[in-house]
Amino acid sequence: MDTSDHRIPVRAAFAFAGGGSLGTFLTGALRELMVGIRAHNAAVAADAPATDSRYLNGEWGRITIDAIGGSSAGALCASQLVRALFDPAYIGDDESLAKPGTMTGDWIHGGDFE
């Protein structure tokens, strides 16, 4: 039985606050959230049973990100999210947190204020 028709679609909006040190924290949290959303959406696409551990909630359908915004360092996080939506490898979920060219690695290697 196709349970995907009975799932509640989820629409998400992200608003990121400013502040340099907060931006680094937000990027790490965003990375983990994106890994979770990607796994959740894969479970929905596979019509996995509601007990599948990839689901963030077994009753939810596909998670769609509708709006993204931020100020100051939060705007940088917002732009990282947009890039990750178009370039999923940028999330770096199978990479070191410090790898250049990933969400967290870009903060580590390019986040100075000189």
mmCIF file of N, CA and C in Angstrom:
data_model
loop_
_atom_site.group_PDB
_atom_site.id
_atom_site.type_symbol
_atom_site.label_atom_id
_atom_site.label_comp_id
_atom_site.label_asym_id
_atom_site.label_seq_id
_atom_site.Cartn_x
_atom_site.Cartn_y
_atom_site.Cartn_z
ATOM 1 N N MET A 1 0.832 -1.183 0.000
ATOM 2 C CA MET A 1 0.000 0.000 0.000
ATOM 3 C C MET A 1 0.874 1.242 0.000
ATOM 4 N N ASP A 2 0.572 2.185 -0.850
ATOM 5 C CA ASP A 2 1.334 3.428 -0.944
ATOM 6 C C ASP A 2 0.913 4.362 0.184
ATOM 7 N N THR A 3 1.807 4.522 1.166
ATOM 8 C CA THR A 3 1.479 5.390 2.304
ATOM 9 C C THR A 3 1.850 6.837 2.051
ATOM 10 N N SER A 4 2.590 7.110 0.971
ATOM 11 C CA SER A 4 3.025 8.484 0.712
ATOM 12 C C SER A 4 1.836 9.418 0.484
ATOM 13 N N ASP A 5 0.711 8.885 -0.020
ATOM 14 C CA ASP A 5 -0.481 9.707 -0.231
ATOM 15 C C ASP A 5 -1.106 10.150 1.085
ATOM 16 N N HIS A 6 -0.794 9.459 2.166
ATOM 17 C CA HIS A 6 -1.393 9.746 3.461
ATOM 18 C C HIS A 6 -0.472 10.573 4.359
ATOM 19 N N ARG A 7 0.668 10.926 3.873
ATOM 20 C CA ARG A 7 1.616 11.705 4.670
ATOM 21 C C ARG A 7 1.291 13.200 4.590
ATOM 22 N N ILE A 8 1.622 13.897 5.635
ATOM 23 C CA ILE A 8 1.391 15.336 5.713
ATOM 24 C C ILE A 8 2.577 16.057 5.071
ATOM 25 N N PRO A 9 2.372 16.814 3.982
ATOM 26 C CA PRO A 9 3.499 17.535 3.392
ATOM 27 C C PRO A 9 3.991 18.617 4.355
ATOM 28 N N VAL A 10 5.281 18.822 4.382
ATOM 29 C CA VAL A 10 5.888 19.793 5.298
ATOM 30 C C VAL A 10 6.571 20.881 4.478
ATOM 31 N N ARG A 11 6.242 22.118 4.783
ATOM 32 C CA ARG A 11 6.870 23.262 4.127
ATOM 33 C C ARG A 11 7.645 24.005 5.211
ATOM 34 N N ALA A 12 8.911 24.268 4.959
ATOM 35 C CA ALA A 12 9.776 24.884 5.963
ATOM 36 C C ALA A 12 10.305 26.227 5.485
ATOM 37 N N ALA A 13 10.543 27.119 6.428
ATOM 38 C CA ALA A 13 11.172 28.413 6.157
ATOM 39 C C ALA A 13 12.325 28.563 7.138
ATOM 40 N N PHE A 14 13.415 29.131 6.662
ATOM 41 C CA PHE A 14 14.581 29.345 7.508
ATOM 42 C C PHE A 14 14.874 30.832 7.605
ATOM 43 N N ALA A 15 15.044 31.332 8.826
ATOM 44 C CA ALA A 15 15.442 32.720 9.074
ATOM 45 C C ALA A 15 16.640 32.666 10.020
ATOM 46 N N PHE A 16 17.782 33.126 9.544
ATOM 47 C CA PHE A 16 19.020 33.033 10.306
ATOM 48 C C PHE A 16 19.390 34.382 10.904
ATOM 49 N N ALA A 17 19.725 34.372 12.188
ATOM 50 C CA ALA A 17 20.128 35.590 12.887
ATOM 51 C C ALA A 17 21.572 35.938 12.561
ATOM 52 N N GLY A 18 21.926 37.187 12.765
ATOM 53 C CA GLY A 18 23.288 37.652 12.530
ATOM 54 C C GLY A 18 24.193 37.373 13.717
ATOM 55 N N GLY A 19 25.462 37.671 13.534
ATOM 56 C CA GLY A 19 26.474 37.476 14.576
ATOM 57 C C GLY A 19 27.487 36.443 14.138
ATOM 58 N N GLY A 20 28.755 36.826 14.069
ATOM 59 C CA GLY A 20 29.810 35.950 13.532
ATOM 60 C C GLY A 20 29.884 34.587 14.189
ATOM 61 N N SER A 21 29.982 34.557 15.521
ATOM 62 C CA SER A 21 30.104 33.259 16.191
ATOM 63 C C SER A 21 28.805 32.468 16.085
ATOM 64 N N LEU A 22 27.676 33.149 16.065
ATOM 65 C CA LEU A 22 26.408 32.461 15.890
ATOM 66 C C LEU A 22 26.336 31.834 14.498
ATOM 67 N N GLY A 23 26.896 32.508 13.500
ATOM 68 C CA GLY A 23 26.899 31.977 12.138
ATOM 69 C C GLY A 23 27.621 30.648 12.044
ATOM 70 N N THR A 24 28.735 30.521 12.760
ATOM 71 C CA THR A 24 29.466 29.256 12.713
ATOM 72 C C THR A 24 28.648 28.144 13.360
ATOM 73 N N PHE A 25 27.991 28.457 14.461
ATOM 74 C CA PHE A 25 27.127 27.464 15.102
ATOM 75 C C PHE A 25 25.967 27.085 14.184
ATOM 76 N N LEU A 26 25.323 28.099 13.599
ATOM 77 C CA LEU A 26 24.175 27.845 12.734
ATOM 78 C C LEU A 26 24.545 26.973 11.545
ATOM 79 N N THR A 27 25.724 27.187 10.983
ATOM 80 C CA THR A 27 26.139 26.379 9.840
ATOM 81 C C THR A 27 26.285 24.918 10.230
ATOM 82 N N GLY A 28 26.859 24.648 11.386
ATOM 83 C CA GLY A 28 26.978 23.261 11.846
ATOM 84 C C GLY A 28 25.623 22.628 12.089
ATOM 85 N N ALA A 29 24.730 23.386 12.713
ATOM 86 C CA ALA A 29 23.376 22.878 12.962
ATOM 87 C C ALA A 29 22.626 22.689 11.639
ATOM 88 N N LEU A 30 22.798 23.634 10.729
ATOM 89 C CA LEU A 30 22.139 23.539 9.424
ATOM 90 C C LEU A 30 22.630 22.321 8.654
ATOM 91 N N ARG A 31 23.906 22.051 8.727
ATOM 92 C CA ARG A 31 24.460 20.869 8.050
ATOM 93 C C ARG A 31 23.754 19.601 8.532
ATOM 94 N N GLU A 32 23.628 19.458 9.838
ATOM 95 C CA GLU A 32 22.992 18.265 10.394
ATOM 96 C C GLU A 32 21.511 18.209 10.030
ATOM 97 N N LEU A 33 20.854 19.358 10.031
ATOM 98 C CA LEU A 33 19.441 19.396 9.650
ATOM 99 C C LEU A 33 19.263 19.008 8.185
ATOM 100 N N MET A 34 20.147 19.484 7.323
ATOM 101 C CA MET A 34 20.050 19.142 5.903
ATOM 102 C C MET A 34 20.313 17.652 5.671
ATOM 103 N N VAL A 35 21.236 17.072 6.422
ATOM 104 C CA VAL A 35 21.471 15.625 6.328
ATOM 105 C C VAL A 35 20.188 14.883 6.714
ATOM 106 N N GLY A 36 19.536 15.342 7.779
ATOM 107 C CA GLY A 36 18.293 14.719 8.220
ATOM 108 C C GLY A 36 17.165 14.881 7.220
ATOM 109 N N ILE A 37 17.031 16.075 6.645
ATOM 110 C CA ILE A 37 15.983 16.315 5.652
ATOM 111 C C ILE A 37 16.220 15.461 4.414
ATOM 112 N N ARG A 38 17.472 15.381 3.984
ATOM 113 C CA ARG A 38 17.783 14.562 2.805
ATOM 114 C C ARG A 38 17.417 13.098 3.062
ATOM 115 N N ALA A 39 17.756 12.576 4.232
ATOM 116 C CA ALA A 39 17.437 11.185 4.563
ATOM 117 C C ALA A 39 15.922 10.990 4.660
ATOM 118 N N HIS A 40 15.248 11.944 5.273
ATOM 119 C CA HIS A 40 13.787 11.872 5.400
ATOM 120 C C HIS A 40 13.136 11.825 4.016
ATOM 121 N N ASN A 41 13.532 12.745 3.144
ATOM 122 C CA ASN A 41 12.941 12.788 1.801
ATOM 123 C C ASN A 41 13.247 11.519 1.009
ATOM 124 N N ALA A 42 14.411 10.930 1.231
ATOM 125 C CA ALA A 42 14.741 9.661 0.563
ATOM 126 C C ALA A 42 13.821 8.549 1.058
ATOM 127 N N ALA A 43 13.509 8.543 2.351
ATOM 128 C CA ALA A 43 12.594 7.542 2.896
ATOM 129 C C ALA A 43 11.197 7.728 2.325
ATOM 130 N N VAL A 44 10.765 8.990 2.177
ATOM 131 C CA VAL A 44 9.453 9.256 1.577
ATOM 132 C C VAL A 44 9.429 8.758 0.142
ATOM 133 N N ALA A 45 10.472 9.080 -0.620
ATOM 134 C CA ALA A 45 10.531 8.665 -2.029
ATOM 135 C C ALA A 45 10.519 7.148 -2.173
ATOM 136 N N ALA A 46 11.117 6.449 -1.213
ATOM 137 C CA ALA A 46 11.159 4.982 -1.252
ATOM 138 C C ALA A 46 9.896 4.361 -0.659
ATOM 139 N N ASP A 47 8.993 5.202 -0.168
ATOM 140 C CA ASP A 47 7.774 4.744 0.505
ATOM 141 C C ASP A 47 8.112 3.744 1.605
ATOM 142 N N ALA A 48 9.130 4.094 2.387
ATOM 143 C CA ALA A 48 9.566 3.244 3.496
ATOM 144 C C ALA A 48 8.487 3.211 4.586
ATOM 145 N N PRO A 49 8.465 2.154 5.371
ATOM 146 C CA PRO A 49 7.476 2.088 6.451
ATOM 147 C C PRO A 49 7.709 3.207 7.471
ATOM 148 N N ALA A 50 6.670 3.594 8.180
ATOM 149 C CA ALA A 50 6.741 4.716 9.126
ATOM 150 C C ALA A 50 7.769 4.496 10.231
ATOM 151 N N THR A 51 8.185 3.270 10.456
ATOM 152 C CA THR A 51 9.175 2.978 11.490
ATOM 153 C C THR A 51 10.616 3.159 11.008
ATOM 154 N N ASP A 52 10.805 3.479 9.733
ATOM 155 C CA ASP A 52 12.150 3.670 9.169
ATOM 156 C C ASP A 52 12.858 4.791 9.933
ATOM 157 N N SER A 53 14.089 4.536 10.359
ATOM 158 C CA SER A 53 14.826 5.508 11.181
ATOM 159 C C SER A 53 15.216 6.770 10.418
ATOM 160 N N ARG A 54 15.085 6.772 9.105
ATOM 161 C CA ARG A 54 15.425 7.984 8.345
ATOM 162 C C ARG A 54 14.368 9.075 8.482
ATOM 163 N N TYR A 55 13.169 8.702 8.872
ATOM 164 C CA TYR A 55 12.105 9.697 9.007
ATOM 165 C C TYR A 55 12.368 10.609 10.203
ATOM 166 N N LEU A 56 12.170 11.900 10.004
ATOM 167 C CA LEU A 56 12.179 12.828 11.128
ATOM 168 C C LEU A 56 10.867 12.704 11.895
ATOM 169 N N ASN A 57 9.815 12.359 11.175
ATOM 170 C CA ASN A 57 8.498 12.061 11.750
ATOM 171 C C ASN A 57 7.819 11.119 10.757
ATOM 172 N N GLY A 58 7.374 9.971 11.217
ATOM 173 C CA GLY A 58 6.795 8.955 10.340
ATOM 174 C C GLY A 58 5.513 9.375 9.642
ATOM 175 N N GLU A 59 4.875 10.455 10.084
ATOM 176 C CA GLU A 59 3.633 10.914 9.449
ATOM 177 C C GLU A 59 3.880 12.000 8.404
ATOM 178 N N TRP A 60 5.098 12.543 8.387
ATOM 179 C CA TRP A 60 5.392 13.635 7.458
ATOM 180 C C TRP A 60 5.666 13.117 6.059
ATOM 181 N N GLY A 61 5.268 13.910 5.068
ATOM 182 C CA GLY A 61 5.633 13.661 3.686
ATOM 183 C C GLY A 61 6.948 14.372 3.379
ATOM 184 N N ARG A 62 7.147 14.626 2.109
ATOM 185 C CA ARG A 62 8.359 15.323 1.662
ATOM 186 C C ARG A 62 8.468 16.691 2.319
ATOM 187 N N ILE A 63 9.675 17.048 2.730
ATOM 188 C CA ILE A 63 9.931 18.361 3.315
ATOM 189 C C ILE A 63 10.430 19.270 2.198
ATOM 190 N N THR A 64 9.742 20.381 2.012
ATOM 191 C CA THR A 64 10.091 21.367 0.995
ATOM 192 C C THR A 64 10.479 22.659 1.694
ATOM 193 N N ILE A 65 11.609 23.239 1.302
ATOM 194 C CA ILE A 65 12.043 24.515 1.869
ATOM 195 C C ILE A 65 11.514 25.622 0.977
ATOM 196 N N ASP A 66 10.652 26.465 1.542
ATOM 197 C CA ASP A 66 9.961 27.515 0.791
ATOM 198 C C ASP A 66 10.627 28.881 0.859
ATOM 199 N N ALA A 67 11.179 29.225 2.011
ATOM 200 C CA ALA A 67 11.717 30.578 2.191
ATOM 201 C C ALA A 67 13.013 30.513 2.984
ATOM 202 N N ILE A 68 13.950 31.380 2.605
ATOM 203 C CA ILE A 68 15.259 31.426 3.256
ATOM 204 C C ILE A 68 15.655 32.889 3.405
ATOM 205 N N GLY A 69 16.083 33.272 4.587
ATOM 206 C CA GLY A 69 16.538 34.645 4.795
ATOM 207 C C GLY A 69 17.504 34.718 5.960
ATOM 208 N N GLY A 70 18.182 35.846 6.070
ATOM 209 C CA GLY A 70 19.109 36.032 7.176
ATOM 210 C C GLY A 70 19.719 37.411 7.154
ATOM 211 N N SER A 71 20.285 37.803 8.282
ATOM 212 C CA SER A 71 20.965 39.089 8.369
ATOM 213 C C SER A 71 22.399 38.869 8.830
ATOM 214 N N SER A 72 23.307 39.668 8.268
ATOM 215 C CA SER A 72 24.724 39.617 8.637
ATOM 216 C C SER A 72 25.261 38.194 8.431
ATOM 217 N N ALA A 73 25.828 37.593 9.482
ATOM 218 C CA ALA A 73 26.351 36.232 9.336
ATOM 219 C C ALA A 73 25.233 35.255 8.986
ATOM 220 N N GLY A 74 24.016 35.567 9.399
ATOM 221 C CA GLY A 74 22.868 34.738 9.038
ATOM 222 C C GLY A 74 22.605 34.751 7.543
ATOM 223 N N ALA A 75 22.918 35.870 6.883
ATOM 224 C CA ALA A 75 22.773 35.936 5.430
ATOM 225 C C ALA A 75 23.785 35.005 4.756
ATOM 226 N N LEU A 76 24.971 34.875 5.358
ATOM 227 C CA LEU A 76 25.955 33.932 4.825
ATOM 228 C C LEU A 76 25.441 32.497 4.967
ATOM 229 N N CYS A 77 24.837 32.196 6.120
ATOM 230 C CA CYS A 77 24.246 30.862 6.317
ATOM 231 C C CYS A 77 23.130 30.618 5.315
ATOM 232 N N ALA A 78 22.306 31.642 5.074
ATOM 233 C CA ALA A 78 21.217 31.506 4.102
ATOM 234 C C ALA A 78 21.774 31.203 2.716
ATOM 235 N N SER A 79 22.862 31.893 2.350
ATOM 236 C CA SER A 79 23.443 31.634 1.033
ATOM 237 C C SER A 79 24.047 30.236 0.969
ATOM 238 N N GLN A 80 24.577 29.754 2.084
ATOM 239 C CA GLN A 80 25.091 28.388 2.107
ATOM 240 C C GLN A 80 23.963 27.379 1.917
ATOM 241 N N LEU A 81 22.814 27.650 2.509
ATOM 242 C CA LEU A 81 21.670 26.756 2.334
ATOM 243 C C LEU A 81 21.228 26.726 0.879
ATOM 244 N N VAL A 82 21.167 27.892 0.248
ATOM 245 C CA VAL A 82 20.782 27.937 -1.166
ATOM 246 C C VAL A 82 21.772 27.129 -1.997
ATOM 247 N N ARG A 83 23.059 27.312 -1.730
ATOM 248 C CA ARG A 83 24.055 26.538 -2.481
ATOM 249 C C ARG A 83 23.867 25.039 -2.250
ATOM 250 N N ALA A 84 23.610 24.644 -1.016
ATOM 251 C CA ALA A 84 23.438 23.223 -0.708
ATOM 252 C C ALA A 84 22.219 22.636 -1.405
ATOM 253 N N LEU A 85 21.188 23.442 -1.611
ATOM 254 C CA LEU A 85 20.005 22.951 -2.316
ATOM 255 C C LEU A 85 20.303 22.684 -3.787
ATOM 256 N N PHE A 86 21.206 23.464 -4.358
ATOM 257 C CA PHE A 86 21.569 23.281 -5.767
ATOM 258 C C PHE A 86 22.773 22.369 -5.947
ATOM 259 N N ASP A 87 23.586 22.236 -4.908
ATOM 260 C CA ASP A 87 24.796 21.413 -4.953
ATOM 261 C C ASP A 87 24.850 20.571 -3.673
ATOM 262 N N PRO A 88 24.118 19.443 -3.622
ATOM 263 C CA PRO A 88 24.024 18.653 -2.391
ATOM 264 C C PRO A 88 25.370 18.213 -1.808
ATOM 265 N N ALA A 89 26.406 18.085 -2.630
ATOM 266 C CA ALA A 89 27.721 17.699 -2.107
ATOM 267 C C ALA A 89 28.290 18.768 -1.185
ATOM 268 N N TYR A 90 27.813 20.013 -1.318
ATOM 269 C CA TYR A 90 28.290 21.115 -0.478
ATOM 270 C C TYR A 90 27.949 20.897 0.994
ATOM 271 N N ILE A 91 26.930 20.108 1.271
ATOM 272 C CA ILE A 91 26.578 19.797 2.660
ATOM 273 C C ILE A 91 27.760 19.096 3.334
ATOM 274 N N GLY A 92 28.447 18.240 2.606
ATOM 275 C CA GLY A 92 29.630 17.567 3.142
ATOM 276 C C GLY A 92 29.299 16.524 4.185
ATOM 277 N N ASP A 93 28.164 15.843 4.037
ATOM 278 C CA ASP A 93 27.742 14.910 5.077
ATOM 279 C C ASP A 93 28.652 13.706 5.238
ATOM 280 N N ASP A 94 29.401 13.334 4.233
ATOM 281 C CA ASP A 94 30.339 12.216 4.348
ATOM 282 C C ASP A 94 31.784 12.687 4.432
ATOM 283 N N GLU A 95 31.983 13.949 4.724
ATOM 284 C CA GLU A 95 33.323 14.547 4.731
ATOM 285 C C GLU A 95 33.693 15.050 6.129
ATOM 286 N N SER A 96 34.961 15.370 6.298
ATOM 287 C CA SER A 96 35.422 16.012 7.528
ATOM 288 C C SER A 96 34.744 17.374 7.669
ATOM 289 N N LEU A 97 34.465 17.785 8.887
ATOM 290 C CA LEU A 97 33.871 19.108 9.116
ATOM 291 C C LEU A 97 34.764 20.223 8.590
ATOM 292 N N ALA A 98 36.056 19.974 8.505
ATOM 293 C CA ALA A 98 37.006 21.002 8.086
ATOM 294 C C ALA A 98 37.312 20.989 6.590
ATOM 295 N N LYS A 99 36.671 20.128 5.814
ATOM 296 C CA LYS A 99 37.003 20.031 4.391
ATOM 297 C C LYS A 99 36.607 21.316 3.660
ATOM 298 N N PRO A 100 37.565 21.954 2.980
ATOM 299 C CA PRO A 100 37.238 23.145 2.193
ATOM 300 C C PRO A 100 36.198 22.807 1.129
ATOM 301 N N GLY A 101 35.355 23.783 0.809
ATOM 302 C CA GLY A 101 34.334 23.575 -0.207
ATOM 303 C C GLY A 101 33.074 22.921 0.330
ATOM 304 N N THR A 102 32.953 22.837 1.659
ATOM 305 C CA THR A 102 31.732 22.340 2.294
ATOM 306 C C THR A 102 31.202 23.433 3.220
ATOM 307 N N MET A 103 29.976 23.279 3.686
ATOM 308 C CA MET A 103 29.355 24.296 4.536
ATOM 309 C C MET A 103 30.235 24.659 5.730
ATOM 310 N N THR A 104 30.635 23.661 6.484
ATOM 311 C CA THR A 104 31.414 23.934 7.688
ATOM 312 C C THR A 104 32.872 24.258 7.351
ATOM 313 N N GLY A 105 33.410 23.593 6.369
ATOM 314 C CA GLY A 105 34.797 23.859 5.979
ATOM 315 C C GLY A 105 35.005 25.276 5.483
ATOM 316 N N ASP A 106 34.009 25.840 4.805
ATOM 317 C CA ASP A 106 34.139 27.222 4.334
ATOM 318 C C ASP A 106 34.206 28.209 5.489
ATOM 319 N N TRP A 107 33.498 27.931 6.587
ATOM 320 C CA TRP A 107 33.623 28.807 7.762
ATOM 321 C C TRP A 107 35.007 28.670 8.385
ATOM 322 N N ILE A 108 35.518 27.451 8.436
ATOM 323 C CA ILE A 108 36.818 27.227 9.053
ATOM 324 C C ILE A 108 37.931 27.870 8.240
ATOM 325 N N HIS A 109 37.868 27.730 6.922
ATOM 326 C CA HIS A 109 38.963 28.212 6.072
ATOM 327 C C HIS A 109 38.765 29.616 5.537
ATOM 328 N N GLY A 110 37.542 30.128 5.546
ATOM 329 C CA GLY A 110 37.316 31.439 4.964
ATOM 330 C C GLY A 110 36.587 32.388 5.887
ATOM 331 N N GLY A 111 36.410 32.030 7.131
ATOM 332 C CA GLY A 111 35.606 32.840 8.041
ATOM 333 C C GLY A 111 36.400 33.826 8.878
ATOM 334 N N ASP A 112 37.482 34.387 8.331
ATOM 335 C CA ASP A 112 38.221 35.367 9.127
ATOM 336 C C ASP A 112 37.686 36.772 8.829
ATOM 337 N N PHE A 113 38.055 37.710 9.665
ATOM 338 C CA PHE A 113 37.539 39.066 9.555
ATOM 339 C C PHE A 113 38.658 40.074 9.301
ATOM 340 N N GLU A 114 39.714 39.661 8.613
ATOM 341 C CA GLU A 114 40.815 40.575 8.294
ATOM 342 C C GLU A 114 40.459 41.448 7.126
#
